[in-house]
mmCIF file of C-alpha atoms in Angstrom:
data_model
loop_
_atom_site.group_PDB
_atom_site.id
_atom_site.type_symbol
_atom_site.label_atom_id
_atom_site.label_comp_id
_atom_site.label_asym_id
_atom_site.label_seq_id
_atom_site.Cartn_x
_atom_site.Cartn_y
_atom_site.Cartn_z
ATOM 1 C CA ALA A 1 104.178 97.996 84.098
ATOM 2 C CA GLN A 2 107.045 100.667 84.335
ATOM 3 C CA LYS A 3 108.894 101.373 87.678
ATOM 4 C CA VAL A 4 111.629 103.936 88.782
ATOM 5 C CA THR A 5 113.301 103.273 91.946
ATOM 6 C CA GLN A 6 115.521 105.900 93.705
ATOM 7 C CA ALA A 7 116.659 104.079 96.826
ATOM 8 C CA GLN A 8 118.677 107.159 98.075
ATOM 9 C CA THR A 9 116.089 109.284 99.680
ATOM 10 C CA GLU A 10 118.499 111.887 101.262
ATOM 11 C CA ILE A 11 122.102 112.833 100.669
ATOM 12 C CA SER A 12 124.114 115.399 101.989
ATOM 13 C CA VAL A 13 127.621 116.370 101.259
ATOM 14 C CA VAL A 14 129.889 119.159 101.733
ATOM 15 C CA GLU A 15 130.696 121.470 98.881
ATOM 16 C CA LYS A 16 133.297 120.592 96.095
ATOM 17 C CA GLU A 17 132.613 116.797 96.900
ATOM 18 C CA ASP A 18 131.296 114.545 93.982
ATOM 19 C CA VAL A 19 127.999 112.954 94.573
ATOM 20 C CA THR A 20 126.207 110.280 92.386
ATOM 21 C CA LEU A 21 122.367 109.797 92.527
ATOM 22 C CA ASP A 22 121.328 106.478 91.638
ATOM 23 C CA CYS A 23 118.131 105.323 89.566
ATOM 24 C CA VAL A 24 117.253 101.889 88.940
ATOM 25 C CA TYR A 25 114.256 101.056 86.237
ATOM 26 C CA GLU A 26 112.035 98.557 85.196
ATOM 27 C CA THR A 27 110.260 98.350 81.815
ATOM 28 C CA ARG A 28 108.901 96.026 79.356
ATOM 29 C CA ASP A 29 109.692 98.120 76.278
ATOM 30 C CA THR A 30 112.392 97.346 74.328
ATOM 31 C CA THR A 31 113.178 101.188 73.556
ATOM 32 C CA TYR A 32 112.287 103.928 76.115
ATOM 33 C CA TYR A 33 113.343 107.184 77.199
ATOM 34 C CA LEU A 34 114.749 108.279 80.439
ATOM 35 C CA PHE A 35 115.057 111.418 82.291
ATOM 36 C CA TRP A 36 116.601 113.522 84.992
ATOM 37 C CA TYR A 37 114.654 116.422 86.272
ATOM 38 C CA LYS A 38 115.688 118.775 89.183
ATOM 39 C CA GLN A 39 113.306 120.535 91.552
ATOM 40 C CA PRO A 40 115.331 123.391 93.448
ATOM 41 C CA PRO A 41 113.801 124.824 96.744
ATOM 42 C CA SER A 42 111.909 127.513 94.760
ATOM 43 C CA GLY A 43 109.370 124.183 93.670
ATOM 44 C CA GLU A 44 109.584 124.350 89.867
ATOM 45 C CA LEU A 45 110.402 121.404 87.943
ATOM 46 C CA VAL A 46 113.473 121.575 85.523
ATOM 47 C CA PHE A 47 114.419 119.277 82.977
ATOM 48 C CA LEU A 48 118.001 118.265 82.691
ATOM 49 C CA ILE A 49 118.576 115.311 80.440
ATOM 50 C CA ARG A 50 116.781 112.759 77.997
ATOM 51 C CA ARG A 51 118.569 109.891 77.027
ATOM 52 C CA ASN A 52 117.108 107.297 74.554
ATOM 53 C CA SER A 53 117.542 103.355 75.464
ATOM 54 C CA PHE A 54 119.548 102.474 72.351
ATOM 55 C CA ASP A 55 122.388 105.263 73.007
ATOM 56 C CA GLU A 56 124.693 104.033 75.780
ATOM 57 C CA GLN A 57 127.442 106.600 75.702
ATOM 58 C CA ASN A 58 127.838 108.610 78.953
ATOM 59 C CA GLU A 59 127.035 112.240 78.339
ATOM 60 C CA ILE A 60 128.568 114.997 80.316
ATOM 61 C CA SER A 61 127.518 118.315 80.391
ATOM 62 C CA GLY A 62 129.704 120.831 82.591
ATOM 63 C CA ARG A 63 129.900 119.412 86.204
ATOM 64 C CA TYR A 64 127.272 116.879 85.437
ATOM 65 C CA SER A 65 127.516 113.479 83.989
ATOM 66 C CA TRP A 66 125.083 110.448 83.491
ATOM 67 C CA ASN A 67 126.076 106.891 83.003
ATOM 68 C CA PHE A 68 123.457 104.638 81.586
ATOM 69 C CA GLN A 69 123.857 101.204 81.617
ATOM 70 C CA LYS A 70 120.794 98.847 80.236
ATOM 71 C CA SER A 71 122.750 95.691 81.440
ATOM 72 C CA THR A 72 121.813 96.690 85.210
ATOM 73 C CA SER A 73 118.728 99.106 84.162
ATOM 74 C CA SER A 74 120.315 102.022 85.811
ATOM 75 C CA PHE A 75 120.881 105.642 84.769
ATOM 76 C CA ASN A 76 122.784 107.299 87.187
ATOM 77 C CA PHE A 77 123.734 110.824 87.692
ATOM 78 C CA THR A 78 126.723 112.361 88.832
ATOM 79 C CA ILE A 79 127.689 115.889 90.130
ATOM 80 C CA THR A 80 131.492 116.684 90.271
ATOM 81 C CA ALA A 81 132.628 119.193 92.689
ATOM 82 C CA SER A 82 129.191 120.023 94.103
ATOM 83 C CA GLN A 83 127.823 123.646 94.663
ATOM 84 C CA VAL A 84 125.567 124.915 97.222
ATOM 85 C CA VAL A 85 123.366 125.581 94.330
ATOM 86 C CA ASP A 86 123.044 122.218 93.395
ATOM 87 C CA SER A 87 120.875 121.670 96.797
ATOM 88 C CA ALA A 88 117.408 120.339 95.129
ATOM 89 C CA VAL A 89 115.491 117.320 94.855
ATOM 90 C CA TYR A 90 116.124 115.173 91.875
ATOM 91 C CA PHE A 91 113.882 112.990 89.908
ATOM 92 C CA CYS A 92 114.453 110.137 87.805
ATOM 93 C CA ALA A 93 111.677 109.211 85.084
ATOM 94 C CA LEU A 94 110.778 106.775 82.176
ATOM 95 C CA SER A 95 108.595 106.971 79.116
ATOM 96 C CA ASP A 96 108.004 104.503 76.220
ATOM 97 C CA TYR A 97 109.740 105.655 73.004
ATOM 98 C CA THR A 98 107.053 105.243 70.380
ATOM 99 C CA GLY A 99 105.228 108.108 71.443
ATOM 100 C CA ALA A 100 102.185 106.870 71.592
ATOM 101 C CA ASN A 101 102.145 106.582 75.593
ATOM 102 C CA SER A 102 104.338 109.508 76.469
ATOM 103 C CA LYS A 103 103.397 109.506 80.239
ATOM 104 C CA LEU A 104 106.293 109.951 82.529
ATOM 105 C CA THR A 105 106.715 107.465 85.417
ATOM 106 C CA PHE A 106 108.609 109.043 88.085
ATOM 107 C CA GLY A 107 110.844 107.737 90.773
ATOM 108 C CA LYS A 108 110.105 108.943 94.336
ATOM 109 C CA GLY A 109 113.001 111.572 94.090
ATOM 110 C CA ILE A 110 116.503 112.238 95.951
ATOM 111 C CA THR A 111 116.904 115.204 98.322
ATOM 112 C CA LEU A 112 120.462 116.522 97.875
ATOM 113 C CA SER A 113 121.752 119.198 100.268
ATOM 114 C CA VAL A 114 125.126 120.611 99.668
ATOM 115 C CA ARG A 115 126.676 122.351 102.772
ATOM 116 C CA PRO A 116 128.961 125.170 102.297
ATOM 117 C CA ASP B 1 106.758 135.051 79.975
ATOM 118 C CA ALA B 2 106.785 131.372 81.175
ATOM 119 C CA ASP B 3 105.939 128.851 78.775
ATOM 120 C CA VAL B 4 103.600 127.005 81.200
ATOM 121 C CA THR B 5 101.489 128.809 83.177
ATOM 122 C CA GLN B 6 99.669 127.599 86.138
ATOM 123 C CA THR B 7 97.022 129.675 88.090
ATOM 124 C CA PRO B 8 96.587 130.322 91.056
ATOM 125 C CA ARG B 9 100.013 129.638 92.516
ATOM 126 C CA ASN B 10 98.786 129.269 95.889
ATOM 127 C CA ARG B 11 95.029 128.201 97.276
ATOM 128 C CA ILE B 12 93.836 127.606 100.467
ATOM 129 C CA THR B 13 90.387 126.176 100.524
ATOM 130 C CA LYS B 14 88.065 124.394 102.926
ATOM 131 C CA THR B 15 86.397 120.956 102.995
ATOM 132 C CA GLY B 16 83.651 120.363 100.293
ATOM 133 C CA LYS B 17 84.358 123.378 97.925
ATOM 134 C CA ARG B 18 84.769 123.104 94.178
ATOM 135 C CA ILE B 19 87.982 124.545 93.162
ATOM 136 C CA MET B 20 89.676 125.033 89.797
ATOM 137 C CA LEU B 21 93.272 124.975 88.531
ATOM 138 C CA GLU B 22 94.118 126.310 85.437
ATOM 139 C CA CYS B 23 96.968 125.914 83.332
ATOM 140 C CA SER B 24 97.841 127.335 79.869
ATOM 141 C CA GLN B 25 100.675 127.072 77.363
ATOM 142 C CA THR B 26 102.439 129.084 74.659
ATOM 143 C CA LYS B 27 104.744 125.774 73.383
ATOM 144 C CA GLY B 28 102.196 124.688 71.142
ATOM 145 C CA HIS B 29 102.140 121.548 72.035
ATOM 146 C CA ASP B 30 99.289 119.079 71.871
ATOM 147 C CA ARG B 31 100.066 116.976 75.084
ATOM 148 C CA MET B 32 99.136 118.291 78.564
ATOM 149 C CA TYR B 33 99.175 116.520 82.058
ATOM 150 C CA TRP B 34 98.166 117.162 85.659
ATOM 151 C CA TYR B 35 100.447 115.498 88.325
ATOM 152 C CA ARG B 36 100.311 115.906 92.325
ATOM 153 C CA GLN B 37 103.460 115.948 94.356
ATOM 154 C CA ASP B 38 103.284 114.645 97.665
ATOM 155 C CA PRO B 39 106.227 114.413 99.907
ATOM 156 C CA GLY B 40 108.187 111.307 99.819
ATOM 157 C CA LEU B 41 105.869 109.980 96.757
ATOM 158 C CA GLY B 42 107.293 111.481 94.018
ATOM 159 C CA LEU B 43 104.814 112.983 91.070
ATOM 160 C CA ARG B 44 101.620 110.870 90.178
ATOM 161 C CA LEU B 45 99.645 111.337 87.467
ATOM 162 C CA ILE B 46 96.320 112.513 87.613
ATOM 163 C CA TYR B 47 94.846 112.998 83.992
ATOM 164 C CA TYR B 48 96.397 113.477 80.760
ATOM 165 C CA SER B 49 95.267 114.779 77.451
ATOM 166 C CA PHE B 50 96.663 113.976 74.065
ATOM 167 C CA ASP B 51 94.495 116.482 72.238
ATOM 168 C CA VAL B 52 91.429 118.173 72.753
ATOM 169 C CA LYS B 53 89.163 115.384 72.118
ATOM 170 C CA ASP B 54 91.404 112.956 73.882
ATOM 171 C CA ILE B 55 91.305 112.917 77.709
ATOM 172 C CA ASN B 56 92.621 110.026 79.787
ATOM 173 C CA LYS B 57 92.689 109.142 83.492
ATOM 174 C CA GLY B 58 96.059 108.491 85.062
ATOM 175 C CA GLU B 59 96.781 106.619 88.146
ATOM 176 C CA ILE B 60 95.223 108.414 90.917
ATOM 177 C CA SER B 61 92.226 110.306 89.130
ATOM 178 C CA ASP B 62 89.452 109.773 91.842
ATOM 179 C CA GLY B 63 88.293 112.983 93.262
ATOM 180 C CA TYR B 64 89.315 115.106 90.195
ATOM 181 C CA SER B 65 88.325 116.188 86.773
ATOM 182 C CA VAL B 66 89.445 117.907 83.795
ATOM 183 C CA SER B 67 88.636 119.872 80.874
ATOM 184 C CA ARG B 68 90.727 120.534 77.857
ATOM 185 C CA GLN B 69 88.958 123.786 76.654
ATOM 186 C CA ALA B 70 91.670 124.511 73.743
ATOM 187 C CA GLN B 71 94.951 123.197 72.618
ATOM 188 C CA ALA B 72 96.784 125.716 75.038
ATOM 189 C CA LYS B 73 94.407 125.344 78.110
ATOM 190 C CA PHE B 74 93.684 122.353 80.263
ATOM 191 C CA SER B 75 91.770 122.948 83.953
ATOM 192 C CA LEU B 76 91.900 120.411 86.670
ATOM 193 C CA SER B 77 89.057 120.511 89.022
ATOM 194 C CA LEU B 78 88.266 119.337 92.519
ATOM 195 C CA GLU B 79 84.471 118.843 92.735
ATOM 196 C CA SER B 80 84.355 118.551 96.376
ATOM 197 C CA ALA B 81 87.792 119.352 97.964
ATOM 198 C CA ILE B 82 88.904 116.958 100.693
ATOM 199 C CA PRO B 83 92.022 117.522 103.118
ATOM 200 C CA ASN B 84 94.148 114.682 101.632
ATOM 201 C CA GLN B 85 94.023 116.535 98.399
ATOM 202 C CA THR B 86 96.337 118.998 99.873
ATOM 203 C CA ALA B 87 99.389 119.018 97.660
ATOM 204 C CA LEU B 88 101.592 120.505 95.016
ATOM 205 C CA TYR B 89 99.731 120.131 91.796
ATOM 206 C CA PHE B 90 101.822 120.561 88.404
ATOM 207 C CA CYS B 91 100.410 120.932 84.773
ATOM 208 C CA ALA B 92 103.102 119.743 81.982
ATOM 209 C CA THR B 93 103.016 119.720 78.214
ATOM 210 C CA SER B 94 104.926 117.464 75.733
ATOM 211 C CA GLY B 95 105.372 117.793 71.775
ATOM 212 C CA GLU B 96 106.839 116.047 68.969
ATOM 213 C CA GLY B 97 110.056 116.361 67.076
ATOM 214 C CA SER B 98 113.678 116.920 68.776
ATOM 215 C CA ASP B 99 111.456 117.524 71.945
ATOM 216 C CA LYS B 100 109.913 114.278 71.755
ATOM 217 C CA ASN B 101 108.543 112.949 75.246
ATOM 218 C CA ILE B 102 110.114 115.944 77.262
ATOM 219 C CA GLN B 103 107.838 117.225 79.857
ATOM 220 C CA TYR B 104 107.712 120.934 80.400
ATOM 221 C CA PHE B 105 106.472 122.106 83.707
ATOM 222 C CA GLY B 106 104.796 124.961 85.042
ATOM 223 C CA ALA B 107 105.721 126.424 88.339
ATOM 224 C CA GLY B 108 103.045 124.508 90.225
ATOM 225 C CA THR B 109 99.955 125.184 92.308
ATOM 226 C CA ARG B 110 100.501 124.805 96.343
ATOM 227 C CA LEU B 111 96.682 123.784 97.440
ATOM 228 C CA SER B 112 96.038 123.381 100.963
ATOM 229 C CA VAL B 113 92.304 121.992 101.985
ATOM 230 C CA LEU B 114 91.278 122.683 105.174
#
Protein backbone atom coordinates (compact mmCIF):
# COMPACT_ATOMS: atom_id res chain seq x y z
CA ALA A 1 0.00 0.00 0.00
CA GLN A 2 1.16 3.52 -0.69
CA LYS A 3 1.40 6.16 2.00
CA VAL A 4 2.42 9.80 2.12
CA THR A 5 3.29 11.50 5.38
CA GLN A 6 3.47 15.24 5.82
CA ALA A 7 4.40 15.48 9.47
CA GLN A 8 4.23 19.27 9.61
CA THR A 9 0.61 20.41 9.81
CA GLU A 10 1.05 24.17 10.08
CA ILE A 11 4.02 26.43 9.44
CA SER A 12 4.14 30.16 9.95
CA VAL A 13 6.98 32.33 8.66
CA VAL A 14 7.66 35.98 8.09
CA GLU A 15 7.92 37.19 4.53
CA LYS A 16 11.35 36.69 2.93
CA GLU A 17 12.19 33.73 5.13
CA ASP A 18 13.03 30.42 3.47
CA VAL A 19 10.76 27.52 4.35
CA THR A 20 10.95 23.79 3.69
CA LEU A 21 7.92 21.54 3.53
CA ASP A 22 8.68 17.91 4.27
CA CYS A 23 7.22 14.87 2.52
CA VAL A 24 8.01 11.24 3.27
CA TYR A 25 6.47 8.42 1.28
CA GLU A 26 6.13 4.64 1.35
CA THR A 27 5.63 2.41 -1.66
CA ARG A 28 6.54 -1.08 -2.79
CA ASP A 29 6.76 0.04 -6.40
CA THR A 30 10.22 0.38 -7.88
CA THR A 31 9.09 3.15 -10.20
CA TYR A 32 6.62 5.82 -9.25
CA TYR A 33 5.76 9.49 -9.51
CA LEU A 34 5.79 12.14 -6.82
CA PHE A 35 3.83 15.37 -6.95
CA TRP A 36 3.27 18.63 -5.14
CA TYR A 37 0.02 20.57 -5.33
CA LYS A 38 -0.85 23.98 -3.93
CA GLN A 39 -4.28 24.94 -2.58
CA PRO A 40 -4.51 28.72 -2.07
CA PRO A 41 -7.26 30.24 0.10
CA SER A 42 -9.54 30.39 -2.95
CA GLY A 43 -9.72 26.59 -2.75
CA GLU A 44 -8.62 25.28 -6.12
CA LEU A 45 -5.83 22.70 -6.40
CA VAL A 46 -2.90 23.78 -8.52
CA PHE A 47 -0.36 21.32 -9.87
CA LEU A 48 3.23 22.35 -9.10
CA ILE A 49 5.55 19.50 -10.02
CA ARG A 50 5.76 15.85 -11.02
CA ARG A 51 8.97 13.92 -10.43
CA ASN A 52 9.61 10.34 -11.52
CA SER A 53 11.49 7.98 -9.24
CA PHE A 54 14.45 7.35 -11.53
CA ASP A 55 15.37 11.01 -11.80
CA GLU A 56 16.94 12.14 -8.55
CA GLN A 57 18.15 15.48 -9.79
CA ASN A 58 16.90 18.36 -7.75
CA GLU A 59 14.67 20.80 -9.55
CA ILE A 60 14.45 24.55 -9.27
CA SER A 61 11.72 26.79 -10.61
CA GLY A 62 12.13 30.39 -9.60
CA ARG A 63 11.81 30.58 -5.81
CA TYR A 64 10.68 26.96 -5.63
CA SER A 65 13.00 23.98 -5.36
CA TRP A 66 12.47 20.32 -4.76
CA ASN A 67 14.86 17.83 -3.18
CA PHE A 68 14.19 14.18 -3.99
CA GLN A 69 16.12 11.60 -1.99
CA LYS A 70 15.23 8.04 -2.78
CA SER A 71 17.46 6.71 0.01
CA THR A 72 15.30 8.40 2.62
CA SER A 73 12.02 8.24 0.67
CA SER A 74 11.65 11.99 0.86
CA PHE A 75 10.56 14.66 -1.57
CA ASN A 76 10.92 18.00 0.17
CA PHE A 77 9.81 21.37 -1.14
CA THR A 78 11.63 24.61 -0.36
CA ILE A 79 10.33 28.11 -0.95
CA THR A 80 13.08 30.69 -0.95
CA ALA A 81 12.32 34.26 0.10
CA SER A 82 8.70 33.47 0.88
CA GLN A 83 5.94 35.88 -0.05
CA VAL A 84 2.44 36.42 1.29
CA VAL A 85 1.06 34.90 -1.93
CA ASP A 86 2.73 31.63 -0.96
CA SER A 87 0.22 31.24 1.87
CA ALA A 88 -1.69 28.06 1.04
CA VAL A 89 -2.11 24.42 1.87
CA TYR A 90 0.50 22.26 0.15
CA PHE A 91 -0.07 18.60 -0.63
CA CYS A 92 2.47 15.98 -1.52
CA ALA A 93 1.18 12.99 -3.49
CA LEU A 94 2.36 9.66 -4.92
CA SER A 95 1.23 7.47 -7.81
CA ASP A 96 2.55 4.43 -9.59
CA TYR A 97 4.51 4.96 -12.78
CA THR A 98 3.05 2.46 -15.18
CA GLY A 99 -0.22 4.26 -15.63
CA ALA A 100 -2.17 1.10 -14.98
CA ASN A 101 -3.14 2.66 -11.71
CA SER A 102 -2.86 6.41 -11.88
CA LYS A 103 -4.60 7.10 -8.60
CA LEU A 104 -2.93 9.66 -6.39
CA THR A 105 -2.28 9.03 -2.73
CA PHE A 106 -2.19 12.37 -0.95
CA GLY A 107 -0.63 13.45 2.30
CA LYS A 108 -2.79 15.40 4.72
CA GLY A 109 -1.34 18.72 3.68
CA ILE A 110 0.73 21.47 5.28
CA THR A 111 -0.82 24.87 5.92
CA LEU A 112 1.74 27.56 5.25
CA SER A 113 1.10 31.07 6.49
CA VAL A 114 3.45 33.81 5.36
CA ARG A 115 3.11 37.00 7.43
CA PRO A 116 4.05 40.39 6.03
CA ASP B 1 -13.10 28.66 -19.67
CA ALA B 2 -11.84 26.14 -17.15
CA ASP B 3 -10.66 22.79 -18.46
CA VAL B 4 -12.41 20.95 -15.62
CA THR B 5 -15.75 22.40 -14.58
CA GLN B 6 -17.71 21.42 -11.51
CA THR B 7 -21.31 22.36 -10.84
CA PRO B 8 -22.64 23.55 -8.52
CA ARG B 9 -19.85 25.40 -6.73
CA ASN B 10 -21.77 25.50 -3.49
CA ARG B 11 -24.74 23.50 -2.29
CA ILE B 12 -26.68 23.28 0.91
CA THR B 13 -29.04 20.37 1.30
CA LYS B 14 -30.94 18.51 3.98
CA THR B 15 -30.39 15.09 5.42
CA GLY B 16 -32.01 12.40 3.31
CA LYS B 17 -32.05 14.36 0.06
CA ARG B 18 -30.58 13.02 -3.14
CA ILE B 19 -27.97 15.25 -4.67
CA MET B 20 -25.84 15.12 -7.79
CA LEU B 21 -22.53 16.87 -8.35
CA GLU B 22 -21.47 17.23 -11.95
CA CYS B 23 -18.11 17.39 -13.61
CA SER B 24 -17.25 18.07 -17.22
CA GLN B 25 -13.87 18.42 -18.90
CA THR B 26 -12.49 19.71 -22.15
CA LYS B 27 -9.01 18.22 -21.76
CA GLY B 28 -9.87 15.10 -23.75
CA HIS B 29 -8.69 12.87 -20.91
CA ASP B 30 -10.01 9.36 -20.46
CA ARG B 31 -9.45 9.18 -16.72
CA MET B 32 -11.63 10.99 -14.23
CA TYR B 33 -11.76 10.99 -10.43
CA TRP B 34 -13.88 12.19 -7.52
CA TYR B 35 -12.27 13.16 -4.21
CA ARG B 36 -13.51 14.65 -1.00
CA GLN B 37 -11.47 16.93 1.21
CA ASP B 38 -12.01 17.24 4.92
CA PRO B 39 -9.97 19.50 7.21
CA GLY B 40 -6.85 17.70 8.41
CA LEU B 41 -7.52 14.60 6.31
CA GLY B 42 -6.23 15.64 2.92
CA LEU B 43 -7.96 14.32 -0.20
CA ARG B 44 -9.55 10.92 -0.25
CA LEU B 45 -10.60 9.10 -3.39
CA ILE B 46 -14.29 8.25 -3.73
CA TYR B 47 -14.55 6.81 -7.25
CA TYR B 48 -12.50 6.78 -10.40
CA SER B 49 -13.09 5.92 -14.03
CA PHE B 50 -10.47 5.04 -16.63
CA ASP B 51 -12.94 5.16 -19.48
CA VAL B 52 -16.70 5.25 -20.04
CA LYS B 53 -17.12 1.54 -19.31
CA ASP B 54 -14.62 1.31 -16.46
CA ILE B 55 -15.71 2.61 -13.04
CA ASN B 56 -13.98 1.70 -9.81
CA LYS B 57 -14.50 2.32 -6.13
CA GLY B 58 -11.99 4.35 -4.23
CA GLU B 59 -11.20 4.21 -0.54
CA ILE B 60 -14.43 5.85 0.68
CA SER B 61 -17.19 4.92 -1.79
CA ASP B 62 -19.91 4.00 0.72
CA GLY B 63 -22.88 6.33 0.42
CA TYR B 64 -21.87 7.53 -3.04
CA SER B 65 -22.48 6.45 -6.62
CA VAL B 66 -21.18 7.72 -9.94
CA SER B 67 -22.15 7.86 -13.57
CA ARG B 68 -19.82 8.31 -16.52
CA GLN B 69 -22.19 9.62 -19.15
CA ALA B 70 -19.51 10.35 -21.72
CA GLN B 71 -15.77 10.73 -21.91
CA ALA B 72 -16.16 14.33 -20.82
CA LYS B 73 -18.72 13.90 -18.04
CA PHE B 74 -18.50 12.20 -14.66
CA SER B 75 -21.22 12.75 -12.04
CA LEU B 76 -21.19 11.96 -8.34
CA SER B 77 -24.44 11.22 -6.52
CA LEU B 78 -25.30 11.09 -2.86
CA GLU B 79 -28.41 8.94 -2.76
CA SER B 80 -29.45 9.98 0.74
CA ALA B 81 -27.23 12.74 2.06
CA ILE B 82 -26.07 12.70 5.68
CA PRO B 83 -24.30 15.42 7.69
CA ASN B 84 -20.91 13.67 7.69
CA GLN B 85 -20.87 14.02 3.91
CA THR B 86 -20.40 17.74 4.42
CA ALA B 87 -17.08 18.39 2.67
CA LEU B 88 -15.31 19.96 -0.27
CA TYR B 89 -15.59 17.73 -3.33
CA PHE B 90 -13.16 17.74 -6.20
CA CYS B 91 -13.29 16.25 -9.65
CA ALA B 92 -10.02 15.59 -11.49
CA THR B 93 -8.85 14.25 -14.83
CA SER B 94 -5.64 12.73 -16.07
CA GLY B 95 -4.27 11.68 -19.42
CA GLU B 96 -1.31 10.04 -21.07
CA GLY B 97 1.77 11.28 -22.88
CA SER B 98 3.82 14.08 -21.40
CA ASP B 99 1.12 14.73 -18.78
CA LYS B 100 1.03 11.14 -17.66
CA ASN B 101 -0.48 10.72 -14.20
CA ILE B 102 -0.77 14.47 -13.58
CA GLN B 103 -4.26 15.12 -12.28
CA TYR B 104 -5.98 18.39 -13.13
CA PHE B 105 -8.62 19.51 -10.71
CA GLY B 106 -11.86 21.41 -10.93
CA ALA B 107 -12.52 24.35 -8.63
CA GLY B 108 -14.41 22.18 -6.16
CA THR B 109 -17.97 21.93 -4.85
CA ARG B 110 -18.57 22.91 -1.26
CA LEU B 111 -21.42 20.75 0.06
CA SER B 112 -23.19 21.24 3.35
CA VAL B 113 -25.68 18.65 4.58
CA LEU B 114 -27.88 19.95 7.36
